[in-house]
């Protein structure tokens, strides 16, 4: 039996949505506590299941974690294990972020291969190669990663792919190395900037935040625990901005650091949405005649791959033909199955989706298969005429905090049902 979200769609949304703290930056900040000895406080991190599973990873290692008044208190004074088993590591991709800190602080780590959304191969050679260049000996089997290091030393790294978690892992490891590390072709995502700002508060010396060339001056000793407030979740913010461009009349998204949304806002304006920026709040109004446009995803500051599924919904309603090139992941068009069930006209050839816009979508019984694909089906159901059932609610719970309440507050007729028989399609 599974849960589902039920939406009566076809109505405009209006009002205010406040974005929660960033899941992905929060996961890295939780891993960073391993670099320190003592009690860190992480403020604003959302109680979503990816965060809960990262906490379980840390607790298994011996950290004590309490959530009080919305803050996470993480004490890593006494870690008793350096091995994260499959039943924990396999639950999320971000488990890999424990590898660098554990090897840097304790000289050893064993980690079952990380889980994560099935949107591509999700290789980890950037993590492995970088740690080896820092002086670790890494053994990689089909099931786990094992790394040993007597003392990491500074080096010059050049990433072949600007991996986000790869860059995060290597920054954290380099903080405790002896000597200076240069990371060239580093990923530049804002989540990485947030991690760097926190590491500097912990006593690390890092230059180049936000650029693709990072310099980390390692002193070979643990950092200090931190008090830190995580940045807002830019992908949650972007999801709601796209909702506003589809059904907003008008929708204001608060906690939207607009400097992080240049690529998205440019595309939403190209489609014809009316966008007004005021500090960290963005008000979006839909256009009655959305224009087609082409999207190509890429590393930051390019168009975020995590907003590609949601953008496909908007382009399904544009007056003309749009093209989406998914240049980051090999298998990130799974939302097209559900969107077609709602009437969308989408042709897929390899990494390119060609979308011929239609006047409106219709409610349907659909299933999500990963976090952002399921979010895109929620957005589509709000726009669609009639009732939709969206299965895979557990994906939403991985990365969107309190989504139903936030959407109900702007007029969406949305509820959650439990115990749906997953074998039976519901005729709408
Ligand atoms: C992070 O994943 C995010 N997850 C993803 O968000 C996001 O889609 C991705 O960055 C890109 O922005 C977390 O932060 C927990 P990558 P990550 O390593 O680090 C290739 C979400 O919905 N690559 O940057 O795993 C890889 O094949 C999730 O919140 C290598 O080739 O992404 C892919 O094409 C989904 N070799 C690209 O880089 C490597 O060693 C991006 O992967 C590593 C990656």
Tab-separated table of C-alpha atoms and ligand atoms in Angstrom:
chain	number	residue	atom	x	y	z
A	1	UNK	CA	0.000	0.000	0.000
A	2	UNK	CA	1.371	3.435	-0.826
A	3	UNK	CA	0.522	7.061	-0.220
A	4	UNK	CA	-0.516	9.555	-2.848
A	5	UNK	CA	-1.144	13.237	-3.205
A	6	UNK	CA	-4.578	14.185	-4.562
A	7	UNK	CA	-4.956	17.544	-6.334
A	8	UNK	CA	-8.038	19.251	-7.788
A	9	UNK	CA	-6.272	21.294	-10.470
A	10	UNK	CA	-7.071	24.011	-12.991
A	11	UNK	CA	-7.110	26.965	-10.606
A	12	UNK	CA	-4.681	29.886	-10.264
A	13	UNK	CA	-2.388	30.091	-7.234
A	14	UNK	CA	-1.983	33.345	-5.350
A	15	UNK	CA	-0.273	34.488	-2.178
A	16	UNK	CA	3.001	33.869	-0.383
A	17	UNK	CA	5.265	30.843	-0.065
A	18	UNK	CA	8.249	30.798	2.292
A	19	UNK	CA	11.092	28.534	1.204
A	20	UNK	CA	12.684	26.170	3.752
A	21	UNK	CA	16.395	25.591	4.346
A	22	UNK	CA	18.439	23.819	1.709
A	23	UNK	CA	18.399	20.024	1.753
A	24	UNK	CA	21.590	19.647	-0.290
A	25	UNK	CA	23.615	22.324	1.517
A	26	UNK	CA	22.291	20.949	4.814
A	27	UNK	CA	23.512	17.444	4.005
A	28	UNK	CA	27.051	18.728	3.364
A	29	UNK	CA	26.997	20.841	6.534
A	30	UNK	CA	25.992	17.780	8.551
A	31	UNK	CA	28.921	15.812	7.111
A	32	UNK	CA	31.257	18.711	7.959
A	33	UNK	CA	30.616	18.157	11.691
A	34	UNK	CA	32.907	15.099	11.419
A	35	UNK	CA	35.815	17.509	10.853
A	36	UNK	CA	35.321	18.962	14.343
A	37	UNK	CA	35.367	17.602	17.859
A	38	UNK	CA	32.391	18.841	19.885
A	39	UNK	CA	28.829	20.077	19.590
A	40	UNK	CA	27.749	21.921	16.422
A	41	UNK	CA	24.379	23.607	15.881
A	42	UNK	CA	22.864	23.687	12.409
A	43	UNK	CA	19.916	26.079	12.113
A	44	UNK	CA	17.131	26.025	9.544
A	45	UNK	CA	17.808	22.589	8.123
A	46	UNK	CA	14.489	21.092	6.933
A	47	UNK	CA	13.143	17.876	8.583
A	48	UNK	CA	12.957	15.971	5.275
A	49	UNK	CA	13.821	12.288	4.979
A	50	UNK	CA	17.212	12.815	3.296
A	51	UNK	CA	18.254	14.908	6.303
A	52	UNK	CA	16.831	12.281	8.668
A	53	UNK	CA	18.795	9.560	6.887
A	54	UNK	CA	22.035	11.567	7.028
A	55	UNK	CA	21.416	11.946	10.769
A	56	UNK	CA	21.046	8.164	11.030
A	57	UNK	CA	24.384	7.761	9.236
A	58	UNK	CA	26.054	10.104	11.747
A	59	UNK	CA	24.367	8.429	14.730
A	60	UNK	CA	25.576	5.030	13.517
A	61	UNK	CA	29.113	6.466	13.527
A	62	UNK	CA	28.606	7.532	17.144
A	63	UNK	CA	27.504	11.147	16.878
A	64	UNK	CA	24.684	12.255	19.148
A	65	UNK	CA	22.009	14.318	17.389
A	66	UNK	CA	19.049	16.238	18.792
A	67	UNK	CA	16.535	18.404	16.949
A	68	UNK	CA	15.438	21.264	19.247
A	69	UNK	CA	13.349	24.259	18.103
A	70	UNK	CA	14.090	23.582	14.454
A	71	UNK	CA	17.847	23.356	15.046
A	72	UNK	CA	20.006	20.246	14.774
A	73	UNK	CA	22.554	19.797	17.595
A	74	UNK	CA	25.269	17.382	16.431
A	75	UNK	CA	27.973	16.208	18.846
A	76	UNK	CA	30.843	14.365	17.150
A	77	UNK	CA	33.120	14.176	20.189
A	78	UNK	CA	33.022	10.398	20.345
A	79	UNK	CA	32.732	8.654	16.992
A	80	UNK	CA	32.913	4.896	17.547
A	81	UNK	CA	32.649	3.554	14.006
A	82	UNK	CA	34.237	4.513	10.705
A	83	UNK	CA	32.050	2.252	8.600
A	84	UNK	CA	28.679	3.218	7.094
A	85	UNK	CA	26.804	0.046	6.092
A	86	UNK	CA	24.672	-0.372	2.993
A	87	UNK	CA	21.337	-0.180	4.825
A	88	UNK	CA	22.271	3.415	5.742
A	89	UNK	CA	24.627	4.631	3.001
A	90	UNK	CA	22.381	3.176	0.331
A	91	UNK	CA	19.522	5.457	1.275
A	92	UNK	CA	20.987	8.636	-0.173
A	93	UNK	CA	23.666	9.939	-2.519
A	94	UNK	CA	24.959	12.362	0.110
A	95	UNK	CA	26.301	9.491	2.258
A	96	UNK	CA	29.396	9.826	0.065
A	97	UNK	CA	30.037	13.174	1.794
A	98	UNK	CA	31.158	11.309	4.920
A	99	UNK	CA	34.100	9.761	3.087
A	100	UNK	CA	36.376	12.795	2.926
A	101	UNK	CA	35.791	14.012	6.490
A	102	UNK	CA	36.246	10.529	8.012
A	103	UNK	CA	39.486	9.826	6.146
A	104	UNK	CA	40.803	13.314	6.901
A	105	UNK	CA	40.035	13.160	10.610
A	106	UNK	CA	40.576	9.466	11.426
A	107	UNK	CA	42.694	8.133	8.555
A	108	UNK	CA	40.115	5.503	7.663
A	109	UNK	CA	36.599	5.140	6.261
A	110	UNK	CA	34.514	2.334	4.850
A	111	UNK	CA	31.326	3.250	3.058
A	112	UNK	CA	28.858	1.143	1.150
A	113	UNK	CA	28.217	2.702	-2.240
A	114	UNK	CA	25.780	5.620	-1.904
A	115	UNK	CA	22.163	5.545	-3.059
A	116	UNK	CA	20.323	8.440	-4.647
A	117	UNK	CA	17.791	9.200	-7.369
A	118	UNK	CA	17.918	6.811	-10.370
A	119	UNK	CA	18.587	9.591	-12.859
A	120	UNK	CA	21.897	8.328	-14.170
A	121	UNK	CA	24.974	6.237	-13.327
A	122	UNK	CA	26.040	8.602	-10.518
A	123	UNK	CA	29.768	7.681	-10.758
A	124	UNK	CA	32.193	8.651	-7.979
A	125	UNK	CA	35.609	8.577	-9.624
A	126	UNK	CA	36.139	12.305	-8.983
A	127	UNK	CA	35.818	11.608	-5.256
A	128	UNK	CA	38.196	8.625	-5.427
A	129	UNK	CA	40.816	10.254	-7.661
A	130	UNK	CA	40.870	13.408	-5.554
A	131	UNK	CA	41.301	11.549	-2.258
A	132	UNK	CA	44.109	9.464	-3.753
A	133	UNK	CA	45.857	12.640	-4.923
A	134	UNK	CA	45.555	13.936	-1.352
A	135	UNK	CA	47.396	10.827	-0.156
A	136	UNK	CA	44.659	8.323	0.649
A	137	UNK	CA	44.707	4.702	-0.533
A	138	UNK	CA	41.218	3.930	-1.814
A	139	UNK	CA	39.826	0.474	-2.524
A	140	UNK	CA	36.634	0.443	-4.624
A	141	UNK	CA	34.645	-2.766	-5.019
A	142	UNK	CA	31.150	-3.313	-6.445
A	143	UNK	CA	29.716	-2.866	-2.981
A	144	UNK	CA	31.846	-0.482	-0.981
A	145	UNK	CA	34.587	2.112	-0.799
A	146	UNK	CA	37.420	1.752	1.705
A	147	UNK	CA	40.007	4.485	2.247
A	148	UNK	CA	43.135	4.636	4.420
A	149	UNK	CA	45.458	7.598	4.985
A	150	UNK	CA	48.189	8.233	7.570
A	151	UNK	CA	48.153	11.960	6.847
A	152	UNK	CA	46.584	13.749	3.909
A	153	UNK	CA	48.825	16.296	2.195
A	154	UNK	CA	48.059	19.334	0.079
A	155	UNK	CA	48.117	18.888	-3.692
A	156	UNK	CA	46.833	20.330	-6.963
A	157	UNK	CA	43.609	18.733	-8.219
A	158	UNK	CA	41.931	19.181	-11.589
A	159	UNK	CA	38.407	17.760	-11.751
A	160	UNK	CA	37.436	16.324	-15.121
A	161	UNK	CA	33.762	16.846	-14.219
A	162	UNK	CA	32.729	19.675	-11.872
A	163	UNK	CA	31.029	17.223	-9.510
A	164	UNK	CA	29.056	18.982	-6.765
A	165	UNK	CA	29.459	16.397	-3.997
A	166	UNK	CA	32.892	15.564	-5.381
A	167	UNK	CA	33.994	19.183	-4.870
A	168	UNK	CA	32.406	19.229	-1.398
A	169	UNK	CA	34.139	16.006	-0.345
A	170	UNK	CA	37.563	17.179	-1.495
A	171	UNK	CA	37.232	20.619	0.109
A	172	UNK	CA	36.426	18.990	3.450
A	173	UNK	CA	39.279	16.482	3.180
A	174	UNK	CA	41.748	19.209	2.179
A	175	UNK	CA	40.821	21.262	5.265
A	176	UNK	CA	42.584	18.723	7.489
A	177	UNK	CA	45.468	17.955	5.097
A	178	UNK	CA	48.980	19.251	5.769
A	179	UNK	CA	49.621	21.994	3.192
A	180	UNK	CA	47.814	23.848	0.437
A	181	UNK	CA	45.375	22.245	-1.997
A	182	UNK	CA	44.236	23.796	-5.274
A	183	UNK	CA	41.034	22.470	-6.818
A	184	UNK	CA	40.690	23.428	-10.489
A	185	UNK	CA	37.415	23.011	-12.412
A	186	UNK	CA	35.605	22.896	-9.080
A	187	UNK	CA	31.805	22.965	-9.119
A	188	UNK	CA	30.443	26.452	-8.285
A	189	UNK	CA	26.957	25.658	-6.940
A	190	UNK	CA	25.715	27.996	-4.154
A	191	UNK	CA	25.450	24.952	-1.888
A	192	UNK	CA	29.258	24.706	-2.100
A	193	UNK	CA	29.642	28.399	-1.226
A	194	UNK	CA	27.437	27.786	1.837
A	195	UNK	CA	29.663	24.864	2.889
A	196	UNK	CA	32.820	26.965	2.424
A	197	UNK	CA	31.395	29.835	4.501
A	198	UNK	CA	30.612	27.359	7.277
A	199	UNK	CA	34.066	25.708	7.099
A	200	UNK	CA	35.686	29.159	7.389
A	201	UNK	CA	33.595	29.754	10.533
A	202	UNK	CA	35.008	26.409	11.791
A	203	UNK	CA	38.534	27.767	11.331
A	204	UNK	CA	39.352	26.603	7.799
A	205	UNK	CA	41.261	28.892	5.426
A	206	UNK	CA	39.686	28.741	1.965
A	207	UNK	CA	39.892	31.145	-0.975
A	208	UNK	CA	37.875	31.292	-4.200
A	209	UNK	CA	34.345	30.544	-2.935
A	210	UNK	CA	31.962	30.646	-5.911
A	211	UNK	CA	34.739	30.253	-8.458
A	212	UNK	CA	36.042	27.143	-10.213
A	213	UNK	CA	39.486	27.508	-8.607
A	214	UNK	CA	39.520	26.878	-4.868
A	215	UNK	CA	42.573	27.136	-2.587
A	216	UNK	CA	42.430	25.366	0.779
A	217	UNK	CA	45.211	25.988	3.316
A	218	UNK	CA	45.236	22.802	5.435
A	219	UNK	CA	46.828	22.732	8.895
A	220	UNK	CA	46.501	19.021	9.647
A	221	UNK	CA	44.288	19.390	12.719
A	222	UNK	CA	40.518	19.174	13.459
A	223	UNK	CA	38.345	22.252	12.983
A	224	UNK	CA	36.085	23.788	15.633
A	225	UNK	CA	32.372	22.997	15.980
A	226	UNK	CA	30.012	25.526	14.386
A	227	UNK	CA	26.791	27.460	14.896
A	228	UNK	CA	25.486	28.002	11.370
A	229	UNK	CA	22.223	28.736	9.549
A	230	UNK	CA	21.844	26.894	6.282
A	231	UNK	CA	20.940	28.846	3.104
A	232	UNK	CA	17.457	28.614	1.646
A	233	UNK	CA	16.705	25.755	-0.716
A	234	UNK	CA	17.222	27.171	-4.212
A	235	UNK	CA	15.613	24.171	-5.913
A	236	UNK	CA	12.484	24.397	-3.780
A	237	UNK	CA	12.421	28.137	-4.555
A	238	UNK	CA	12.861	27.447	-8.273
A	239	UNK	CA	10.094	24.836	-8.214
A	240	UNK	CA	7.651	27.415	-6.839
A	241	UNK	CA	8.836	30.125	-9.275
A	242	UNK	CA	8.005	27.764	-12.145
A	243	UNK	CA	4.618	27.032	-10.541
A	244	UNK	CA	4.027	30.795	-10.488
A	245	UNK	CA	4.896	31.070	-14.184
A	246	UNK	CA	2.299	28.351	-14.924
A	247	UNK	CA	-0.553	29.195	-12.554
A	248	UNK	CA	0.514	32.270	-10.588
A	249	UNK	CA	-1.859	35.204	-10.214
A	250	UNK	CA	0.270	36.276	-8.435
A	251	UNK	CA	2.616	34.126	-6.390
A	252	UNK	CA	5.359	35.542	-4.173
A	253	UNK	CA	8.236	33.243	-3.207
A	254	UNK	CA	10.139	34.438	-0.118
A	255	UNK	CA	13.695	33.270	0.677
A	256	UNK	CA	14.725	33.337	-2.945
A	257	UNK	CA	18.335	34.533	-3.230
A	258	UNK	CA	17.781	35.910	-6.717
A	259	UNK	CA	21.483	35.986	-7.607
A	260	UNK	CA	21.241	32.173	-7.619
A	261	UNK	CA	18.302	32.145	-10.066
A	262	UNK	CA	19.606	34.154	-13.026
A	263	UNK	CA	19.388	31.294	-15.528
A	264	UNK	CA	15.862	30.338	-14.394
A	265	UNK	CA	14.471	33.882	-14.249
A	266	UNK	CA	15.868	34.612	-17.717
A	267	UNK	CA	13.994	31.578	-19.098
A	268	UNK	CA	10.757	32.339	-17.233
A	269	UNK	CA	10.791	35.855	-18.698
A	270	UNK	CA	11.510	34.384	-22.149
A	271	UNK	CA	8.326	32.316	-21.795
A	272	UNK	CA	6.456	35.501	-20.920
A	273	UNK	CA	6.030	35.297	-17.149
A	274	UNK	CA	5.930	38.643	-15.365
A	275	UNK	CA	8.586	38.646	-12.659
A	276	UNK	CA	9.168	41.274	-10.009
A	277	UNK	CA	12.217	40.960	-7.750
A	278	UNK	CA	12.288	42.666	-4.376
A	279	UNK	CA	15.239	41.656	-2.212
A	280	UNK	CA	14.927	37.954	-1.464
A	281	UNK	CA	11.281	37.818	-2.579
A	282	UNK	CA	10.197	37.178	-6.149
A	283	UNK	CA	6.623	37.733	-7.364
A	284	UNK	CA	5.597	35.773	-10.445
A	285	UNK	CA	2.534	36.200	-12.611
A	286	UNK	CA	1.710	33.781	-15.392
A	287	UNK	CA	1.203	34.929	-18.957
A	288	UNK	CA	-1.975	33.830	-20.755
A	289	UNK	CA	0.060	32.922	-23.866
A	290	UNK	CA	3.334	31.261	-22.794
A	291	UNK	CA	5.981	31.259	-25.542
A	292	UNK	CA	8.158	28.238	-26.300
A	293	UNK	CA	11.858	28.356	-25.450
A	294	UNK	CA	14.821	25.970	-25.431
A	295	UNK	CA	16.612	24.830	-22.291
A	296	UNK	CA	19.984	23.175	-21.851
A	297	UNK	CA	20.929	22.041	-18.345
A	298	UNK	CA	24.481	22.402	-17.056
A	299	UNK	CA	26.665	22.990	-14.003
A	300	UNK	CA	26.036	26.223	-12.109
A	301	UNK	CA	25.546	28.997	-13.217
A	302	UNK	CA	23.884	27.120	-16.089
A	303	UNK	CA	20.237	26.045	-16.000
A	304	UNK	CA	19.892	23.663	-13.019
A	305	UNK	CA	19.207	20.035	-13.932
A	306	UNK	CA	17.128	19.814	-10.718
A	307	UNK	CA	14.616	22.261	-12.247
A	308	UNK	CA	14.461	20.614	-15.682
A	309	UNK	CA	11.468	18.327	-14.892
A	310	UNK	CA	9.469	21.270	-13.513
A	311	UNK	CA	10.347	23.411	-16.562
A	312	UNK	CA	9.058	20.626	-18.824
A	313	UNK	CA	5.590	21.221	-17.345
A	314	UNK	CA	5.662	24.917	-18.271
A	315	UNK	CA	6.894	24.159	-21.794
A	316	UNK	CA	4.140	21.522	-22.197
A	317	UNK	CA	1.707	24.470	-22.068
A	318	UNK	CA	3.668	26.875	-24.305
A	319	UNK	CA	2.269	27.974	-27.673
A	320	UNK	CA	4.786	26.237	-29.891
A	321	UNK	CA	7.660	23.750	-29.864
A	322	UNK	CA	10.403	23.796	-27.202
A	323	UNK	CA	13.498	21.657	-26.797
A	324	UNK	CA	15.102	20.528	-23.558
A	325	UNK	CA	18.647	19.170	-23.637
A	326	UNK	CA	19.476	17.330	-20.399
A	327	UNK	CA	23.269	17.581	-20.448
A	328	UNK	CA	23.976	16.513	-16.851
A	329	UNK	CA	22.249	13.155	-16.352
A	330	UNK	CA	21.627	10.263	-18.708
A	331	UNK	CA	18.159	9.365	-17.457
A	332	UNK	CA	16.279	12.401	-16.255
A	333	UNK	CA	13.122	12.524	-18.372
A	334	UNK	CA	11.070	10.022	-16.325
A	335	UNK	CA	8.465	12.726	-15.613
A	336	UNK	CA	7.464	12.599	-19.301
A	337	UNK	CA	5.470	9.394	-18.680
A	338	UNK	CA	3.186	11.125	-16.178
A	339	UNK	CA	2.994	14.342	-18.193
A	340	UNK	CA	1.930	12.389	-21.284
A	341	UNK	CA	-0.794	10.729	-19.183
A	342	UNK	CA	-2.006	14.282	-18.515
A	343	UNK	CA	-2.057	14.983	-22.261
A	344	UNK	CA	1.389	16.501	-22.821
A	345	UNK	CA	2.987	16.021	-26.249
A	346	UNK	CA	6.628	15.090	-25.569
A	347	UNK	CA	9.029	13.260	-27.885
A	348	UNK	CA	12.309	12.018	-26.400
A	349	UNK	CA	15.424	11.145	-28.367
A	350	UNK	CA	18.422	10.427	-26.118
A	351	UNK	CA	19.227	13.571	-24.110
A	352	UNK	CA	16.789	15.768	-26.026
A	353	UNK	CA	13.078	16.183	-25.305
A	354	UNK	CA	10.946	17.987	-27.898
A	355	UNK	CA	7.783	19.424	-26.404
A	356	UNK	CA	4.852	20.561	-28.548
A	357	UNK	CA	2.752	22.763	-26.302
A	358	UNK	CA	-0.972	22.110	-25.782
A	359	UNK	CA	-3.679	24.459	-24.410
A	360	UNK	CA	-4.201	22.543	-21.160
A	361	UNK	CA	-3.346	19.393	-19.219
A	362	UNK	CA	-5.937	16.994	-17.763
A	363	UNK	CA	-5.905	15.299	-14.370
A	364	UNK	CA	-4.623	11.699	-14.261
A	365	UNK	CA	-3.374	8.930	-11.945
A	366	UNK	CA	0.430	9.205	-12.255
A	367	UNK	CA	3.547	7.976	-10.435
A	368	UNK	CA	6.768	9.772	-9.611
A	369	UNK	CA	10.065	7.892	-9.788
A	370	UNK	CA	12.500	10.385	-8.255
A	371	UNK	CA	12.459	13.554	-6.195
A	372	UNK	CA	12.259	16.243	-8.896
A	373	UNK	CA	10.172	14.194	-11.343
A	374	UNK	CA	7.516	13.777	-8.633
A	375	UNK	CA	7.675	17.496	-7.850
A	376	UNK	CA	7.080	18.223	-11.539
A	377	UNK	CA	3.963	16.004	-11.501
A	378	UNK	CA	2.631	17.982	-8.521
A	379	UNK	CA	3.165	21.226	-10.448
A	380	UNK	CA	1.472	19.707	-13.517
A	381	UNK	CA	-1.500	18.487	-11.463
A	382	UNK	CA	-2.061	22.007	-10.101
A	383	UNK	CA	-2.233	23.299	-13.687
A	384	UNK	CA	-4.269	20.335	-15.018
A	385	UNK	CA	-8.053	20.471	-15.225
A	386	UNK	CA	-9.687	17.906	-12.954
A	387	UNK	CA	-8.371	15.534	-10.302
A	388	UNK	CA	-4.907	13.972	-10.224
A	389	UNK	CA	-3.439	11.246	-8.026
A	390	UNK	CA	0.335	11.451	-7.706
A	391	UNK	CA	1.949	8.289	-6.344
A	392	UNK	CA	5.510	8.308	-4.988
A	393	UNK	CA	4.816	10.778	-2.202
A	394	UNK	CA	7.868	9.366	-0.405
A	395	UNK	CA	10.014	11.041	-3.060
A	396	UNK	CA	8.477	14.420	-2.250
A	397	UNK	CA	9.177	13.834	1.441
A	398	UNK	CA	12.882	13.400	0.660
A	399	UNK	CA	13.363	17.028	-0.300
A	400	UNK	CA	10.278	19.231	0.104
A	401	UNK	CA	9.278	20.182	3.653
A	402	UNK	CA	5.568	20.718	4.351
A	403	UNK	CA	4.719	20.966	0.655
A	404	UNK	CA	0.975	20.396	1.070
A	405	UNK	CA	0.577	23.166	3.644
A	406	UNK	CA	2.637	25.628	1.592
A	407	UNK	CA	0.514	24.902	-1.492
A	408	UNK	CA	-2.803	24.955	0.433
A	409	UNK	CA	-1.852	28.451	1.666
A	410	UNK	CA	-1.787	29.720	-1.932
A	411	UNK	CA	-5.110	28.137	-2.870
A	412	UNK	CA	-4.181	24.667	-4.092
A	413	UNK	CA	-6.786	21.973	-3.401
A	414	UNK	CA	-4.330	19.305	-2.242
A	415	UNK	CA	-4.537	16.444	0.238
A	416	UNK	CA	-2.600	13.297	1.004
A	417	UNK	CA	-4.197	9.855	1.000
A	418	UNK	CA	-2.688	6.696	2.452
A	419	UNK	CA	-3.167	3.039	1.718
A	420	UNK	CA	-3.770	3.297	-2.019
A	421	UNK	CA	-3.536	-0.070	-3.722
A	422	UNK	CA	-0.565	0.503	-5.993
A	423	UNK	CA	-1.741	-2.207	-8.378
A	424	UNK	CA	-4.992	-0.445	-9.220
A	425	UNK	CA	-5.112	2.591	-11.532
A	426	UNK	CA	-7.720	5.138	-10.510
A	427	UNK	CA	-10.024	6.221	-13.303
A	428	UNK	CA	-10.259	10.002	-13.245
B	1	LIG	C1	24.364	16.919	-6.528
B	1	LIG	O1	24.496	15.553	-6.870
B	1	LIG	C2	22.935	17.066	-6.018
B	1	LIG	N1	22.731	16.182	-4.873
B	1	LIG	C3	21.947	16.686	-7.122
B	1	LIG	O2	20.639	16.969	-6.632
B	1	LIG	C4	22.208	17.560	-8.347
B	1	LIG	O3	21.365	17.128	-9.403
B	1	LIG	C5	23.668	17.456	-8.779
B	1	LIG	O4	24.543	17.770	-7.668
B	1	LIG	C6	24.007	18.379	-9.933
B	1	LIG	O5	23.686	19.687	-9.605
B	1	LIG	C7	23.250	16.528	-3.673
B	1	LIG	O6	23.844	17.567	-3.511
B	1	LIG	C8	23.000	15.570	-2.551
B	1	LIG	P1	27.396	15.405	-9.471
B	1	LIG	P2	25.936	14.932	-7.229
B	1	LIG	O7	28.401	14.523	-8.823
B	1	LIG	O8	26.999	15.599	-6.497
B	1	LIG	C9	28.923	13.363	-13.249
B	1	LIG	C10	18.409	16.571	-6.069
B	1	LIG	O9	17.410	16.419	-6.791
B	1	LIG	N2	29.946	12.818	-12.342
B	1	LIG	O10	27.681	16.839	-9.630
B	1	LIG	O11	25.829	13.464	-7.140
B	1	LIG	C11	27.601	12.652	-13.063
B	1	LIG	O12	27.511	11.524	-13.904
B	1	LIG	C12	19.709	15.890	-6.441
B	1	LIG	O13	18.446	17.272	-5.028
B	1	LIG	C13	31.030	12.155	-12.899
B	1	LIG	O14	31.121	12.017	-14.115
B	1	LIG	O15	26.057	15.341	-8.723
B	1	LIG	C14	26.615	13.697	-13.490
B	1	LIG	O16	26.529	13.691	-14.886
B	1	LIG	C15	19.568	15.005	-7.656
B	1	LIG	N3	31.982	11.651	-12.074
B	1	LIG	C16	27.276	15.005	-13.087
B	1	LIG	O17	28.661	14.720	-12.885
B	1	LIG	C17	31.906	11.784	-10.710
B	1	LIG	O18	32.818	11.313	-9.996
B	1	LIG	C18	26.669	15.596	-11.856
B	1	LIG	O19	26.982	14.755	-10.848
B	1	LIG	C19	30.796	12.473	-10.161
B	1	LIG	C20	29.840	12.985	-11.000
